[in-house]
Every structure is written in structure tokens, then in C-alpha cells.
Amino acid sequence: MCIIFFKFDPRPVSKNAYRLILAANRDEFYHRPSKLADFWGSNNEILSGLDMEEGREGGTWLGISTRGKLAALTNYLQPRQDPEARGRGELVTHFLTTDLDSLSYLKKVSVEGHLYNGFNLLAADLSTTKGDVVCYYGNRGEPEPIVLAPGTYGLSNALLETPWRKLCFGKQLFLQALERSQALPKDALVGQLLDVLNNEEAQLPDPAIEDQGREYVQPILSKYAAVCVRGPNYGTRTNTIILVDTDGHVTFTERSMLDRDPTRWETSTHEFTLQS
């Protein structure tokens, strides 16, 4: 279970506004090995965490490049997984390393979508000079990817904007933080967005999650039904905030669980300017 809230406006009116604000949680088994976010690639141009699970090494759930390519992935909640399916994390890394634009890439992915378990994929081209383009494809939804209109969106483990109660609740908290964004110093905005991502209030009952997950999710529904998932062996392991301002300056903040211990966390921030 993961969750992403994001707002983008390629041409914000105010100089102090952000072109993109994204807040995301990665939920995963605590024992699954991964690397903290850092730069990688031939010229250290890609920034992401990396999955190190055997057979899935090098995949990721969220990343951005200095060239302005951004991608984020959530799994689609389904009762049974195909153990022979391809690793979904490669969908993000392939986009970050390809020369294809976001829409062309997602059209290619849509042809191969049946090779994976259920997923949602956001792909974006961020360009200070040409304008930003954000696209979406889910392999349990429409057959073709779509170009998103500027606005505010929520994505969890159903299709984009599916009104799970925790998504609606979290999106409202996200919107409240955005209303204050221009009046807040950047560090304060990041702090408020981290508070949104770490809200553990279960939004129950939620028939939509129960229906989609059926017996798979019922035993731990009270944990899954919060923005921040906190179970004994599985839950929210990483919070990520990405801010992109009008000049193309990127602030990437990651808060990560250490040593499988929900009481120990490390926060790091990377900053860079998108290449023109």
C-alpha cells in the first residue's frame, strides 16, 4: 500500500509558487532491502531510492532526474499476485533512463501492461522552458494513458482519484497545507507535508477497500485504512516530498525508517536545478 498526493501548475502566477508539489509514502515489508535516495546513473543525473530485493534489484518506486524526468509508482491492490510477473519497479527506472517523452513511454508500457501485476504509473517531463507535462497509466483501468490537466490529484492502490476514504481524507489535509504554501518558508511547508504523510487515523469503514481487496485486506483493514500504514512487519517506510519552483529548482526530501525500526528515522534533502 502506498499513497501519493500531488499538485502541478506549469505556469503558476505567483513567483513564490511551486510548479510541482508532491508528497508520497512508500509502504513495504520492513525486511525488504533497499537503498536510501541518492544520485546514480552514468553522470549522477538520477535521484531515487532503489529496491535491492533479489530478482528486483535496481527498481524503484519514485525518482527524478536532472533532465526533468519524474516517475512514481503504486501497486494496485489485488487479492492474489502472480509470482511470475515482472517487477514493477523497473517501470520507473526505465523511464528515468529513456529518451522517450512521458506519453510515448506510457503508450509503450500500456502494450506490455499484462506482464505485470496491477500498477499505477505517473510519468512527467518537467521543463522550465517548454512547460511541464504529467501523464498517467494504470494497467487495471483504461487501455490508453492520459495527459493530466493541471490540478491536484490523489493516488493510492486503486486507479487515479478513486475515492477511498483515506485518499479523500489525506487529500484534504494536503490541500490545507497547499493553501498555506506561499506564506510558509520552504522548511515549514516540508514539515507540514510530512505531518500529512504520517497521519495514522484510520478512515473506517471503507467498503471500497474491502471490495477491492476482499479477504486479502480484511484482517488488517484498520492498518491499511490510514494515510500512514503502521503494522508489526509492514507499513510506511519512506516519506518523500518533492518541490519544484518556477525557476526549476528542485528540493527532494526523504524521511526513511532505519533498521526495520518504526521508532528510528533519518531525513535527508537533495537540491538541484533542472537542466534547461
Tab-separated table of N, CA, C and O in Angstrom, residues 54-56 78 80-88 115-117:
chain	number	residue	atom	x	y	z
A	54	GLU	N	16.178	-9.492	-4.026
A	54	GLU	CA	16.750	-10.391	-5.026
A	54	GLU	C	15.774	-10.600	-6.180
A	54	GLU	O	14.597	-10.897	-5.979
A	55	GLY	N	16.256	-10.396	-7.389
A	55	GLY	CA	15.421	-10.502	-8.573
A	55	GLY	C	14.719	-9.213	-8.943
A	55	GLY	O	14.122	-9.111	-10.021
A	56	ARG	N	14.757	-8.222	-8.054
A	56	ARG	CA	14.112	-6.942	-8.310
A	56	ARG	C	15.101	-5.791	-8.151
A	56	ARG	O	14.703	-4.640	-8.090
A	78	GLN	N	-4.770	-6.056	-5.229
A	78	GLN	CA	-5.467	-7.216	-5.769
A	78	GLN	C	-5.258	-8.382	-4.811
A	78	GLN	O	-4.196	-8.515	-4.202
A	80	ARG	N	-4.746	-11.559	-5.178
A	80	ARG	CA	-3.718	-12.556	-5.498
A	80	ARG	C	-2.717	-11.978	-6.477
A	80	ARG	O	-3.091	-11.370	-7.462
A	81	GLN	N	-1.444	-12.187	-6.178
A	81	GLN	CA	-0.360	-11.726	-7.036
A	81	GLN	C	0.166	-12.879	-7.894
A	81	GLN	O	0.191	-14.029	-7.446
A	82	ASP	N	0.601	-12.578	-9.088
A	82	ASP	CA	1.254	-13.566	-9.943
A	82	ASP	C	2.742	-13.548	-9.625
A	82	ASP	O	3.430	-12.562	-9.918
A	83	PRO	N	3.274	-14.601	-9.011
A	83	PRO	CA	4.691	-14.598	-8.625
A	83	PRO	C	5.639	-14.572	-9.824
A	83	PRO	O	6.816	-14.265	-9.666
A	84	GLU	N	5.129	-14.889	-11.013
A	84	GLU	CA	5.972	-14.915	-12.208
A	84	GLU	C	5.967	-13.587	-12.960
A	84	GLU	O	6.664	-13.437	-13.969
A	85	ALA	N	5.174	-12.628	-12.499
A	85	ALA	CA	5.084	-11.335	-13.190
A	85	ALA	C	6.394	-10.561	-13.063
A	85	ALA	O	7.186	-10.772	-12.137
A	86	ARG	N	6.623	-9.652	-13.984
A	86	ARG	CA	7.820	-8.832	-13.958
A	86	ARG	C	7.757	-7.818	-12.821
A	86	ARG	O	6.681	-7.413	-12.370
A	87	GLY	N	8.932	-7.409	-12.321
A	87	GLY	CA	8.999	-6.450	-11.232
A	87	GLY	C	8.541	-5.074	-11.672
A	87	GLY	O	9.062	-4.509	-12.639
A	88	ARG	N	7.585	-4.512	-10.962
A	88	ARG	CA	7.011	-3.231	-11.368
A	88	ARG	C	7.960	-2.059	-11.195
A	88	ARG	O	7.844	-1.044	-11.882
A	115	LEU	N	2.032	-7.945	-18.512
A	115	LEU	CA	3.171	-8.709	-17.996
A	115	LEU	C	3.425	-8.449	-16.513
A	115	LEU	O	4.274	-9.104	-15.913
A	116	TYR	N	2.685	-7.499	-15.935
A	116	TYR	CA	2.909	-7.083	-14.550
A	116	TYR	C	1.654	-7.312	-13.714
A	116	TYR	O	0.542	-7.307	-14.236
A	117	ASN	N	1.841	-7.465	-12.414
A	117	ASN	CA	0.709	-7.355	-11.504
A	117	ASN	C	0.192	-5.911	-11.563
A	117	ASN	O	0.811	-5.032	-12.159
